[in-house]
Amino acid sequence: MHSILLFYLTLIRYILSLAAQANVNIRNATFIAGIVTAKQSLTNDGDKFASKLNLTSADPDRLTYSFLIKQAASHTVDAATTVLTQTAVAILENEKKYREELRKLIKLMDFHSEAIGQNEDDNSLWDQIVALRSESETIKKKINEMDIFLQSVTQLMSAAAETAYHADCEYGSIAASERLQSVTNELDFSKNKSKDLEKRYLESYSKLIRESGNQKTEEDVAECSPS
């Protein structure tokens, strides 16, 4: 009787061990199936993006150090390009505002030069000119500060392009270099327009000073002339 009971206990333990092993195998199979599905999804989605960047497909089986470095270099180019673009937009917008203020100044000074001694509101015109000059100088100061920051951004962009090149990310390197050149050309064009207006502003300001001096001289002569 004791032997029979021992036999059945041994048999039950064996059956339980088989069931436990089967459960582990099922979980392992499910896990492996999930990995295969994820790999297939990553491969399909990654191929589209990789084809645009000229990168190797993001297959988990090929996640080598070279592949990861290439991906990181590409992301670095994207980040540097964003900083460059936002900085350029800020400079261009302020350059535009600066030119608008200069145009207002030129128009007001030319009008004042023609109307000196004929307008009772000369002092009011001068106040407007001083206010506009103050505003234009404030904008110019902002532009100068951003130009200094742009130098750092330019170095960052150049470094990103060089890093991408050495990481065998040729598309990223070329894209960074082309974007930097494009932004540089656009900024140079805008700044040249501002310089042309600055010359006109200086000419109008010099004319206003001369006319103001002549008018002052005429007033002094009239006061000193015998009645």
JSON list of C-alpha atoms in Angstrom, two decimals:
[
{"chain": "A", "resi": 1, "resn": "MET", "atom": "CA", "xyz": [0.00, 0.00, 0.00]},
{"chain": "A", "resi": 2, "resn": "HIS", "atom": "CA", "xyz": [2.80, 2.37, 0.89]},
{"chain": "A", "resi": 3, "resn": "SER", "atom": "CA", "xyz": [4.60, 1.56, -2.35]},
{"chain": "A", "resi": 4, "resn": "ILE", "atom": "CA", "xyz": [1.47, 2.28, -4.42]},
{"chain": "A", "resi": 5, "resn": "LEU", "atom": "CA", "xyz": [0.98, 5.64, -2.71]},
{"chain": "A", "resi": 6, "resn": "LEU", "atom": "CA", "xyz": [4.61, 6.56, -3.33]},
{"chain": "A", "resi": 7, "resn": "PHE", "atom": "CA", "xyz": [4.23, 5.61, -6.99]},
{"chain": "A", "resi": 8, "resn": "TYR", "atom": "CA", "xyz": [1.20, 7.88, -7.44]},
{"chain": "A", "resi": 9, "resn": "LEU", "atom": "CA", "xyz": [2.93, 10.83, -5.70]},
{"chain": "A", "resi": 10, "resn": "THR", "atom": "CA", "xyz": [5.93, 10.44, -7.96]},
{"chain": "A", "resi": 11, "resn": "LEU", "atom": "CA", "xyz": [3.67, 10.31, -11.01]},
{"chain": "A", "resi": 12, "resn": "ILE", "atom": "CA", "xyz": [1.81, 13.47, -9.92]},
{"chain": "A", "resi": 13, "resn": "ARG", "atom": "CA", "xyz": [5.09, 15.36, -9.40]},
{"chain": "A", "resi": 14, "resn": "TYR", "atom": "CA", "xyz": [6.26, 14.31, -12.87]},
{"chain": "A", "resi": 15, "resn": "ILE", "atom": "CA", "xyz": [3.02, 15.46, -14.47]},
{"chain": "A", "resi": 16, "resn": "LEU", "atom": "CA", "xyz": [3.20, 18.84, -12.65]},
{"chain": "A", "resi": 17, "resn": "SER", "atom": "CA", "xyz": [6.80, 19.34, -13.78]},
{"chain": "A", "resi": 18, "resn": "LEU", "atom": "CA", "xyz": [5.78, 18.68, -17.38]},
{"chain": "A", "resi": 19, "resn": "ALA", "atom": "CA", "xyz": [2.94, 21.19, -17.10]},
{"chain": "A", "resi": 20, "resn": "ALA", "atom": "CA", "xyz": [5.25, 23.84, -15.63]},
{"chain": "A", "resi": 21, "resn": "GLN", "atom": "CA", "xyz": [7.78, 23.28, -18.40]},
{"chain": "A", "resi": 22, "resn": "ALA", "atom": "CA", "xyz": [5.05, 23.58, -21.01]},
{"chain": "A", "resi": 23, "resn": "ASN", "atom": "CA", "xyz": [3.88, 26.87, -19.50]},
{"chain": "A", "resi": 24, "resn": "VAL", "atom": "CA", "xyz": [7.41, 28.28, -19.66]},
{"chain": "A", "resi": 25, "resn": "ASN", "atom": "CA", "xyz": [7.72, 27.19, -23.29]},
{"chain": "A", "resi": 26, "resn": "ILE", "atom": "CA", "xyz": [4.41, 28.88, -24.13]},
{"chain": "A", "resi": 27, "resn": "ARG", "atom": "CA", "xyz": [5.52, 32.16, -22.52]},
{"chain": "A", "resi": 28, "resn": "ASN", "atom": "CA", "xyz": [8.86, 31.99, -24.29]},
{"chain": "A", "resi": 29, "resn": "ALA", "atom": "CA", "xyz": [7.14, 31.37, -27.60]},
{"chain": "A", "resi": 30, "resn": "THR", "atom": "CA", "xyz": [4.80, 34.31, -27.02]},
{"chain": "A", "resi": 31, "resn": "PHE", "atom": "CA", "xyz": [7.73, 36.58, -26.13]},
{"chain": "A", "resi": 32, "resn": "ILE", "atom": "CA", "xyz": [9.70, 35.52, -29.20]},
{"chain": "A", "resi": 33, "resn": "ALA", "atom": "CA", "xyz": [6.65, 36.05, -31.42]},
{"chain": "A", "resi": 34, "resn": "GLY", "atom": "CA", "xyz": [6.30, 39.57, -29.98]},
{"chain": "A", "resi": 35, "resn": "ILE", "atom": "CA", "xyz": [9.95, 40.34, -30.76]},
{"chain": "A", "resi": 36, "resn": "VAL", "atom": "CA", "xyz": [9.53, 39.09, -34.33]},
{"chain": "A", "resi": 37, "resn": "THR", "atom": "CA", "xyz": [6.43, 41.25, -34.79]},
{"chain": "A", "resi": 38, "resn": "ALA", "atom": "CA", "xyz": [8.19, 44.32, -33.35]},
{"chain": "A", "resi": 39, "resn": "LYS", "atom": "CA", "xyz": [11.23, 43.72, -35.54]},
{"chain": "A", "resi": 40, "resn": "GLN", "atom": "CA", "xyz": [9.03, 43.50, -38.63]},
{"chain": "A", "resi": 41, "resn": "SER", "atom": "CA", "xyz": [7.20, 46.72, -37.68]},
{"chain": "A", "resi": 42, "resn": "LEU", "atom": "CA", "xyz": [10.47, 48.60, -37.03]},
{"chain": "A", "resi": 43, "resn": "THR", "atom": "CA", "xyz": [11.88, 47.39, -40.32]},
{"chain": "A", "resi": 44, "resn": "ASN", "atom": "CA", "xyz": [8.84, 48.46, -42.36]},
{"chain": "A", "resi": 45, "resn": "ASP", "atom": "CA", "xyz": [8.56, 51.91, -40.72]},
{"chain": "A", "resi": 46, "resn": "GLY", "atom": "CA", "xyz": [12.28, 52.48, -40.64]},
{"chain": "A", "resi": 47, "resn": "ASP", "atom": "CA", "xyz": [12.85, 51.71, -44.31]},
{"chain": "A", "resi": 48, "resn": "LYS", "atom": "CA", "xyz": [10.78, 54.73, -45.41]},
{"chain": "A", "resi": 49, "resn": "PHE", "atom": "CA", "xyz": [12.69, 57.14, -43.15]},
{"chain": "A", "resi": 50, "resn": "ALA", "atom": "CA", "xyz": [16.04, 55.56, -43.87]},
{"chain": "A", "resi": 51, "resn": "SER", "atom": "CA", "xyz": [15.54, 55.83, -47.63]},
{"chain": "A", "resi": 52, "resn": "LYS", "atom": "CA", "xyz": [15.22, 59.60, -47.30]},
{"chain": "A", "resi": 53, "resn": "LEU", "atom": "CA", "xyz": [18.33, 59.96, -45.15]},
{"chain": "A", "resi": 54, "resn": "ASN", "atom": "CA", "xyz": [20.37, 57.40, -47.04]},
{"chain": "A", "resi": 55, "resn": "LEU", "atom": "CA", "xyz": [20.79, 55.39, -43.82]},
{"chain": "A", "resi": 56, "resn": "THR", "atom": "CA", "xyz": [20.82, 51.69, -43.13]},
{"chain": "A", "resi": 57, "resn": "SER", "atom": "CA", "xyz": [17.42, 50.25, -42.24]},
{"chain": "A", "resi": 58, "resn": "ALA", "atom": "CA", "xyz": [16.73, 50.28, -38.48]},
{"chain": "A", "resi": 59, "resn": "ASP", "atom": "CA", "xyz": [16.73, 46.50, -38.18]},
{"chain": "A", "resi": 60, "resn": "PRO", "atom": "CA", "xyz": [17.23, 45.52, -34.50]},
{"chain": "A", "resi": 61, "resn": "ASP", "atom": "CA", "xyz": [19.53, 42.71, -35.65]},
{"chain": "A", "resi": 62, "resn": "ARG", "atom": "CA", "xyz": [21.87, 45.33, -37.10]},
{"chain": "A", "resi": 63, "resn": "LEU", "atom": "CA", "xyz": [21.90, 47.90, -34.28]},
{"chain": "A", "resi": 64, "resn": "THR", "atom": "CA", "xyz": [25.66, 48.21, -34.36]},
{"chain": "A", "resi": 65, "resn": "TYR", "atom": "CA", "xyz": [27.70, 51.04, -32.90]},
{"chain": "A", "resi": 66, "resn": "SER", "atom": "CA", "xyz": [28.24, 52.41, -36.40]},
{"chain": "A", "resi": 67, "resn": "PHE", "atom": "CA", "xyz": [24.52, 52.48, -37.08]},
{"chain": "A", "resi": 68, "resn": "LEU", "atom": "CA", "xyz": [23.71, 54.18, -33.76]},
{"chain": "A", "resi": 69, "resn": "ILE", "atom": "CA", "xyz": [26.46, 56.78, -34.26]},
{"chain": "A", "resi": 70, "resn": "LYS", "atom": "CA", "xyz": [25.14, 57.51, -37.74]},
{"chain": "A", "resi": 71, "resn": "GLN", "atom": "CA", "xyz": [21.61, 57.98, -36.37]},
{"chain": "A", "resi": 72, "resn": "ALA", "atom": "CA", "xyz": [22.87, 60.24, -33.60]},
{"chain": "A", "resi": 73, "resn": "ALA", "atom": "CA", "xyz": [24.86, 62.32, -36.09]},
{"chain": "A", "resi": 74, "resn": "SER", "atom": "CA", "xyz": [21.72, 62.75, -38.19]},
{"chain": "A", "resi": 75, "resn": "HIS", "atom": "CA", "xyz": [19.72, 63.92, -35.17]},
{"chain": "A", "resi": 76, "resn": "THR", "atom": "CA", "xyz": [22.52, 66.33, -34.28]},
{"chain": "A", "resi": 77, "resn": "VAL", "atom": "CA", "xyz": [22.29, 67.90, -37.74]},
{"chain": "A", "resi": 78, "resn": "ASP", "atom": "CA", "xyz": [18.51, 68.26, -37.32]},
{"chain": "A", "resi": 79, "resn": "ALA", "atom": "CA", "xyz": [18.90, 69.96, -33.92]},
{"chain": "A", "resi": 80, "resn": "ALA", "atom": "CA", "xyz": [21.65, 72.30, -35.12]},
{"chain": "A", "resi": 81, "resn": "THR", "atom": "CA", "xyz": [19.58, 73.19, -38.20]},
{"chain": "A", "resi": 82, "resn": "THR", "atom": "CA", "xyz": [16.64, 74.13, -35.98]},
{"chain": "A", "resi": 83, "resn": "VAL", "atom": "CA", "xyz": [18.81, 76.44, -33.86]},
{"chain": "A", "resi": 84, "resn": "LEU", "atom": "CA", "xyz": [20.26, 78.03, -37.00]},
{"chain": "A", "resi": 85, "resn": "THR", "atom": "CA", "xyz": [16.85, 78.54, -38.59]},
{"chain": "A", "resi": 86, "resn": "GLN", "atom": "CA", "xyz": [15.30, 80.13, -35.51]},
{"chain": "A", "resi": 87, "resn": "THR", "atom": "CA", "xyz": [18.29, 82.44, -35.04]},
{"chain": "A", "resi": 88, "resn": "ALA", "atom": "CA", "xyz": [18.21, 83.51, -38.69]},
{"chain": "A", "resi": 89, "resn": "VAL", "atom": "CA", "xyz": [14.47, 84.21, -38.54]},
{"chain": "A", "resi": 90, "resn": "ALA", "atom": "CA", "xyz": [14.94, 86.38, -35.45]},
{"chain": "A", "resi": 91, "resn": "ILE", "atom": "CA", "xyz": [17.73, 88.37, -37.12]},
{"chain": "A", "resi": 92, "resn": "LEU", "atom": "CA", "xyz": [15.79, 88.81, -40.37]},
{"chain": "A", "resi": 93, "resn": "GLU", "atom": "CA", "xyz": [12.69, 90.04, -38.55]},
{"chain": "A", "resi": 94, "resn": "ASN", "atom": "CA", "xyz": [14.69, 92.58, -36.55]},
{"chain": "A", "resi": 95, "resn": "GLU", "atom": "CA", "xyz": [16.55, 93.70, -39.67]},
{"chain": "A", "resi": 96, "resn": "LYS", "atom": "CA", "xyz": [13.16, 94.34, -41.28]},
{"chain": "A", "resi": 97, "resn": "LYS", "atom": "CA", "xyz": [11.98, 96.38, -38.27]},
{"chain": "A", "resi": 98, "resn": "TYR", "atom": "CA", "xyz": [15.27, 98.28, -38.31]},
{"chain": "A", "resi": 99, "resn": "ARG", "atom": "CA", "xyz": [14.81, 99.25, -41.95]},
{"chain": "A", "resi": 100, "resn": "GLU", "atom": "CA", "xyz": [11.25, 100.37, -41.27]},
{"chain": "A", "resi": 101, "resn": "GLU", "atom": "CA", "xyz": [12.48, 102.71, -38.53]},
{"chain": "A", "resi": 102, "resn": "LEU", "atom": "CA", "xyz": [15.21, 104.06, -40.81]},
{"chain": "A", "resi": 103, "resn": "ARG", "atom": "CA", "xyz": [12.68, 104.80, -43.55]},
{"chain": "A", "resi": 104, "resn": "LYS", "atom": "CA", "xyz": [10.53, 106.71, -41.07]},
{"chain": "A", "resi": 105, "resn": "LEU", "atom": "CA", "xyz": [13.57, 108.67, -39.92]},
{"chain": "A", "resi": 106, "resn": "ILE", "atom": "CA", "xyz": [14.68, 109.52, -43.44]},
{"chain": "A", "resi": 107, "resn": "LYS", "atom": "CA", "xyz": [11.21, 110.69, -44.42]},
{"chain": "A", "resi": 108, "resn": "LEU", "atom": "CA", "xyz": [10.83, 112.80, -41.27]},
{"chain": "A", "resi": 109, "resn": "MET", "atom": "CA", "xyz": [14.30, 114.35, -41.52]},
{"chain": "A", "resi": 110, "resn": "ASP", "atom": "CA", "xyz": [13.87, 115.21, -45.20]},
{"chain": "A", "resi": 111, "resn": "PHE", "atom": "CA", "xyz": [10.57, 116.88, -44.39]},
{"chain": "A", "resi": 112, "resn": "HIS", "atom": "CA", "xyz": [12.16, 118.76, -41.50]},
{"chain": "A", "resi": 113, "resn": "SER", "atom": "CA", "xyz": [15.06, 119.92, -43.67]},
{"chain": "A", "resi": 114, "resn": "GLU", "atom": "CA", "xyz": [12.65, 121.47, -46.15]},
{"chain": "A", "resi": 115, "resn": "ALA", "atom": "CA", "xyz": [10.43, 123.04, -43.48]},
{"chain": "A", "resi": 116, "resn": "ILE", "atom": "CA", "xyz": [13.05, 124.52, -41.12]},
{"chain": "A", "resi": 117, "resn": "GLY", "atom": "CA", "xyz": [11.99, 128.03, -40.12]},
{"chain": "A", "resi": 118, "resn": "GLN", "atom": "CA", "xyz": [8.63, 127.62, -41.83]},
{"chain": "A", "resi": 119, "resn": "ASN", "atom": "CA", "xyz": [7.00, 125.34, -39.28]},
{"chain": "A", "resi": 120, "resn": "GLU", "atom": "CA", "xyz": [6.12, 126.34, -35.74]},
{"chain": "A", "resi": 121, "resn": "ASP", "atom": "CA", "xyz": [6.32, 122.68, -34.67]},
{"chain": "A", "resi": 122, "resn": "ASP", "atom": "CA", "xyz": [10.09, 122.34, -35.25]},
{"chain": "A", "resi": 123, "resn": "ASN", "atom": "CA", "xyz": [10.62, 121.22, -31.67]},
{"chain": "A", "resi": 124, "resn": "SER", "atom": "CA", "xyz": [7.90, 118.60, -32.01]},
{"chain": "A", "resi": 125, "resn": "LEU", "atom": "CA", "xyz": [9.55, 117.24, -35.16]},
{"chain": "A", "resi": 126, "resn": "TRP", "atom": "CA", "xyz": [12.88, 117.03, -33.36]},
{"chain": "A", "resi": 127, "resn": "ASP", "atom": "CA", "xyz": [11.23, 115.09, -30.53]},
{"chain": "A", "resi": 128, "resn": "GLN", "atom": "CA", "xyz": [9.85, 112.61, -33.04]},
{"chain": "A", "resi": 129, "resn": "ILE", "atom": "CA", "xyz": [13.24, 112.26, -34.68]},
{"chain": "A", "resi": 130, "resn": "VAL", "atom": "CA", "xyz": [14.92, 111.63, -31.32]},
{"chain": "A", "resi": 131, "resn": "ALA", "atom": "CA", "xyz": [12.29, 109.03, -30.39]},
{"chain": "A", "resi": 132, "resn": "LEU", "atom": "CA", "xyz": [12.69, 107.19, -33.71]},
{"chain": "A", "resi": 133, "resn": "ARG", "atom": "CA", "xyz": [16.48, 107.26, -33.42]},
{"chain": "A", "resi": 134, "resn": "SER", "atom": "CA", "xyz": [16.24, 105.75, -29.94]},
{"chain": "A", "resi": 135, "resn": "GLU", "atom": "CA", "xyz": [13.96, 102.98, -31.20]},
{"chain": "A", "resi": 136, "resn": "SER", "atom": "CA", "xyz": [16.21, 102.20, -34.18]},
{"chain": "A", "resi": 137, "resn": "GLU", "atom": "CA", "xyz": [19.29, 102.07, -31.95]},
{"chain": "A", "resi": 138, "resn": "THR", "atom": "CA", "xyz": [17.53, 99.64, -29.61]},
{"chain": "A", "resi": 139, "resn": "ILE", "atom": "CA", "xyz": [16.70, 97.33, -32.51]},
{"chain": "A", "resi": 140, "resn": "LYS", "atom": "CA", "xyz": [20.24, 97.63, -33.84]},
{"chain": "A", "resi": 141, "resn": "LYS", "atom": "CA", "xyz": [21.60, 96.60, -30.45]},
{"chain": "A", "resi": 142, "resn": "LYS", "atom": "CA", "xyz": [19.43, 93.47, -30.49]},
{"chain": "A", "resi": 143, "resn": "ILE", "atom": "CA", "xyz": [20.70, 92.63, -33.97]},
{"chain": "A", "resi": 144, "resn": "ASN", "atom": "CA", "xyz": [24.32, 93.00, -32.87]},
{"chain": "A", "resi": 145, "resn": "GLU", "atom": "CA", "xyz": [23.71, 90.69, -29.90]},
{"chain": "A", "resi": 146, "resn": "MET", "atom": "CA", "xyz": [22.10, 88.06, -32.14]},
{"chain": "A", "resi": 147, "resn": "ASP", "atom": "CA", "xyz": [24.95, 88.37, -34.64]},
{"chain": "A", "resi": 148, "resn": "ILE", "atom": "CA", "xyz": [27.35, 87.38, -31.85]},
{"chain": "A", "resi": 149, "resn": "PHE", "atom": "CA", "xyz": [25.13, 84.39, -30.99]},
{"chain": "A", "resi": 150, "resn": "LEU", "atom": "CA", "xyz": [24.98, 83.50, -34.68]},
{"chain": "A", "resi": 151, "resn": "GLN", "atom": "CA", "xyz": [28.75, 83.02, -34.71]},
{"chain": "A", "resi": 152, "resn": "SER", "atom": "CA", "xyz": [28.38, 80.25, -32.12]},
{"chain": "A", "resi": 153, "resn": "VAL", "atom": "CA", "xyz": [25.49, 78.72, -34.05]},
{"chain": "A", "resi": 154, "resn": "THR", "atom": "CA", "xyz": [27.56, 78.76, -37.23]},
{"chain": "A", "resi": 155, "resn": "GLN", "atom": "CA", "xyz": [30.36, 76.89, -35.46]},
{"chain": "A", "resi": 156, "resn": "LEU", "atom": "CA", "xyz": [27.81, 74.41, -34.12]},
{"chain": "A", "resi": 157, "resn": "MET", "atom": "CA", "xyz": [26.42, 73.83, -37.61]},
{"chain": "A", "resi": 158, "resn": "SER", "atom": "CA", "xyz": [29.88, 73.36, -39.11]},
{"chain": "A", "resi": 159, "resn": "ALA", "atom": "CA", "xyz": [30.78, 70.88, -36.37]},
{"chain": "A", "resi": 160, "resn": "ALA", "atom": "CA", "xyz": [27.52, 68.97, -36.93]},
{"chain": "A", "resi": 161, "resn": "ALA", "atom": "CA", "xyz": [28.22, 68.75, -40.67]},
{"chain": "A", "resi": 162, "resn": "GLU", "atom": "CA", "xyz": [31.77, 67.52, -40.06]},
{"chain": "A", "resi": 163, "resn": "THR", "atom": "CA", "xyz": [30.60, 64.99, -37.47]},
{"chain": "A", "resi": 164, "resn": "ALA", "atom": "CA", "xyz": [27.96, 63.65, -39.86]},
{"chain": "A", "resi": 165, "resn": "TYR", "atom": "CA", "xyz": [30.59, 63.29, -42.56]},
{"chain": "A", "resi": 166, "resn": "HIS", "atom": "CA", "xyz": [32.93, 61.28, -40.33]},
{"chain": "A", "resi": 167, "resn": "ALA", "atom": "CA", "xyz": [29.98, 59.18, -39.14]},
{"chain": "A", "resi": 168, "resn": "ASP", "atom": "CA", "xyz": [29.36, 58.16, -42.78]},
{"chain": "A", "resi": 169, "resn": "CYS", "atom": "CA", "xyz": [26.10, 60.16, -42.80]},
{"chain": "A", "resi": 170, "resn": "GLU", "atom": "CA", "xyz": [26.79, 61.86, -46.11]},
{"chain": "A", "resi": 171, "resn": "TYR", "atom": "CA", "xyz": [23.25, 63.15, -46.64]},
{"chain": "A", "resi": 172, "resn": "GLY", "atom": "CA", "xyz": [23.23, 64.89, -43.24]},
{"chain": "A", "resi": 173, "resn": "SER", "atom": "CA", "xyz": [26.62, 66.46, -43.86]},
{"chain": "A", "resi": 174, "resn": "ILE", "atom": "CA", "xyz": [25.60, 67.83, -47.26]},
{"chain": "A", "resi": 175, "resn": "ALA", "atom": "CA", "xyz": [22.24, 69.05, -45.96]},
{"chain": "A", "resi": 176, "resn": "ALA", "atom": "CA", "xyz": [23.89, 70.90, -43.06]},
{"chain": "A", "resi": 177, "resn": "SER", "atom": "CA", "xyz": [26.46, 72.59, -45.31]},
{"chain": "A", "resi": 178, "resn": "GLU", "atom": "CA", "xyz": [23.84, 73.65, -47.85]},
{"chain": "A", "resi": 179, "resn": "ARG", "atom": "CA", "xyz": [21.50, 75.01, -45.16]},
{"chain": "A", "resi": 180, "resn": "LEU", "atom": "CA", "xyz": [24.32, 76.99, -43.57]},
{"chain": "A", "resi": 181, "resn": "GLN", "atom": "CA", "xyz": [25.29, 78.50, -46.92]},
{"chain": "A", "resi": 182, "resn": "SER", "atom": "CA", "xyz": [21.66, 79.33, -47.74]},
{"chain": "A", "resi": 183, "resn": "VAL", "atom": "CA", "xyz": [21.12, 81.10, -44.40]},
{"chain": "A", "resi": 184, "resn": "THR", "atom": "CA", "xyz": [24.40, 83.00, -44.77]},
{"chain": "A", "resi": 185, "resn": "ASN", "atom": "CA", "xyz": [23.42, 84.27, -48.22]},
{"chain": "A", "resi": 186, "resn": "GLU", "atom": "CA", "xyz": [19.98, 85.33, -47.02]},
{"chain": "A", "resi": 187, "resn": "LEU", "atom": "CA", "xyz": [21.38, 87.20, -44.03]},
{"chain": "A", "resi": 188, "resn": "ASP", "atom": "CA", "xyz": [24.04, 88.92, -46.14]},
{"chain": "A", "resi": 189, "resn": "PHE", "atom": "CA", "xyz": [21.37, 90.09, -48.58]},
{"chain": "A", "resi": 190, "resn": "SER", "atom": "CA", "xyz": [19.25, 91.51, -45.76]},
{"chain": "A", "resi": 191, "resn": "LYS", "atom": "CA", "xyz": [22.20, 93.24, -44.10]},
{"chain": "A", "resi": 192, "resn": "ASN", "atom": "CA", "xyz": [23.27, 94.83, -47.37]},
{"chain": "A", "resi": 193, "resn": "LYS", "atom": "CA", "xyz": [19.79, 96.33, -47.72]},
{"chain": "A", "resi": 194, "resn": "SER", "atom": "CA", "xyz": [20.10, 97.72, -44.20]},
{"chain": "A", "resi": 195, "resn": "LYS", "atom": "CA", "xyz": [23.52, 99.20, -44.97]},
{"chain": "A", "resi": 196, "resn": "ASP", "atom": "CA", "xyz": [22.14, 100.98, -48.02]},
{"chain": "A", "resi": 197, "resn": "LEU", "atom": "CA", "xyz": [19.40, 102.53, -45.89]},
{"chain": "A", "resi": 198, "resn": "GLU", "atom": "CA", "xyz": [21.94, 103.53, -43.24]},
{"chain": "A", "resi": 199, "resn": "LYS", "atom": "CA", "xyz": [23.84, 105.48, -45.90]},
{"chain": "A", "resi": 200, "resn": "ARG", "atom": "CA", "xyz": [20.65, 107.27, -46.91]},
{"chain": "A", "resi": 201, "resn": "TYR", "atom": "CA", "xyz": [19.91, 107.96, -43.27]},
{"chain": "A", "resi": 202, "resn": "LEU", "atom": "CA", "xyz": [23.34, 109.51, -42.70]},
{"chain": "A", "resi": 203, "resn": "GLU", "atom": "CA", "xyz": [22.94, 111.67, -45.81]},
{"chain": "A", "resi": 204, "resn": "SER", "atom": "CA", "xyz": [19.54, 112.91, -44.61]},
{"chain": "A", "resi": 205, "resn": "TYR", "atom": "CA", "xyz": [20.86, 113.53, -41.12]},
{"chain": "A", "resi": 206, "resn": "SER", "atom": "CA", "xyz": [23.86, 115.47, -42.42]},
{"chain": "A", "resi": 207, "resn": "LYS", "atom": "CA", "xyz": [21.57, 117.58, -44.60]},
{"chain": "A", "resi": 208, "resn": "LEU", "atom": "CA", "xyz": [19.31, 118.29, -41.62]},
{"chain": "A", "resi": 209, "resn": "ILE", "atom": "CA", "xyz": [22.27, 119.40, -39.50]},
{"chain": "A", "resi": 210, "resn": "ARG", "atom": "CA", "xyz": [23.52, 121.69, -42.29]},
{"chain": "A", "resi": 211, "resn": "GLU", "atom": "CA", "xyz": [20.08, 123.25, -42.81]},
{"chain": "A", "resi": 212, "resn": "SER", "atom": "CA", "xyz": [19.64, 123.71, -39.07]},
{"chain": "A", "resi": 213, "resn": "GLY", "atom": "CA", "xyz": [23.04, 125.43, -38.88]},
{"chain": "A", "resi": 214, "resn": "ASN", "atom": "CA", "xyz": [22.25, 127.73, -41.79]},
{"chain": "A", "resi": 215, "resn": "GLN", "atom": "CA", "xyz": [18.93, 128.68, -40.26]},
{"chain": "A", "resi": 216, "resn": "LYS", "atom": "CA", "xyz": [20.61, 129.40, -36.93]},
{"chain": "A", "resi": 217, "resn": "THR", "atom": "CA", "xyz": [23.20, 131.58, -38.68]},
{"chain": "A", "resi": 218, "resn": "GLU", "atom": "CA", "xyz": [20.50, 133.56, -40.48]},
{"chain": "A", "resi": 219, "resn": "GLU", "atom": "CA", "xyz": [18.66, 134.12, -37.20]},
{"chain": "A", "resi": 220, "resn": "ASP", "atom": "CA", "xyz": [21.86, 135.35, -35.50]},
{"chain": "A", "resi": 221, "resn": "VAL", "atom": "CA", "xyz": [22.57, 137.78, -38.35]},
{"chain": "A", "resi": 222, "resn": "ALA", "atom": "CA", "xyz": [19.02, 139.12, -38.20]},
{"chain": "A", "resi": 223, "resn": "GLU", "atom": "CA", "xyz": [19.32, 139.70, -34.45]},
{"chain": "A", "resi": 224, "resn": "CYS", "atom": "CA", "xyz": [22.64, 141.53, -34.83]},
{"chain": "A", "resi": 225, "resn": "SER", "atom": "CA", "xyz": [21.58, 143.68, -37.79]},
{"chain": "A", "resi": 226, "resn": "PRO", "atom": "CA", "xyz": [20.86, 147.36, -37.04]},
{"chain": "A", "resi": 227, "resn": "SER", "atom": "CA", "xyz": [17.15, 148.19, -37.01]}
]
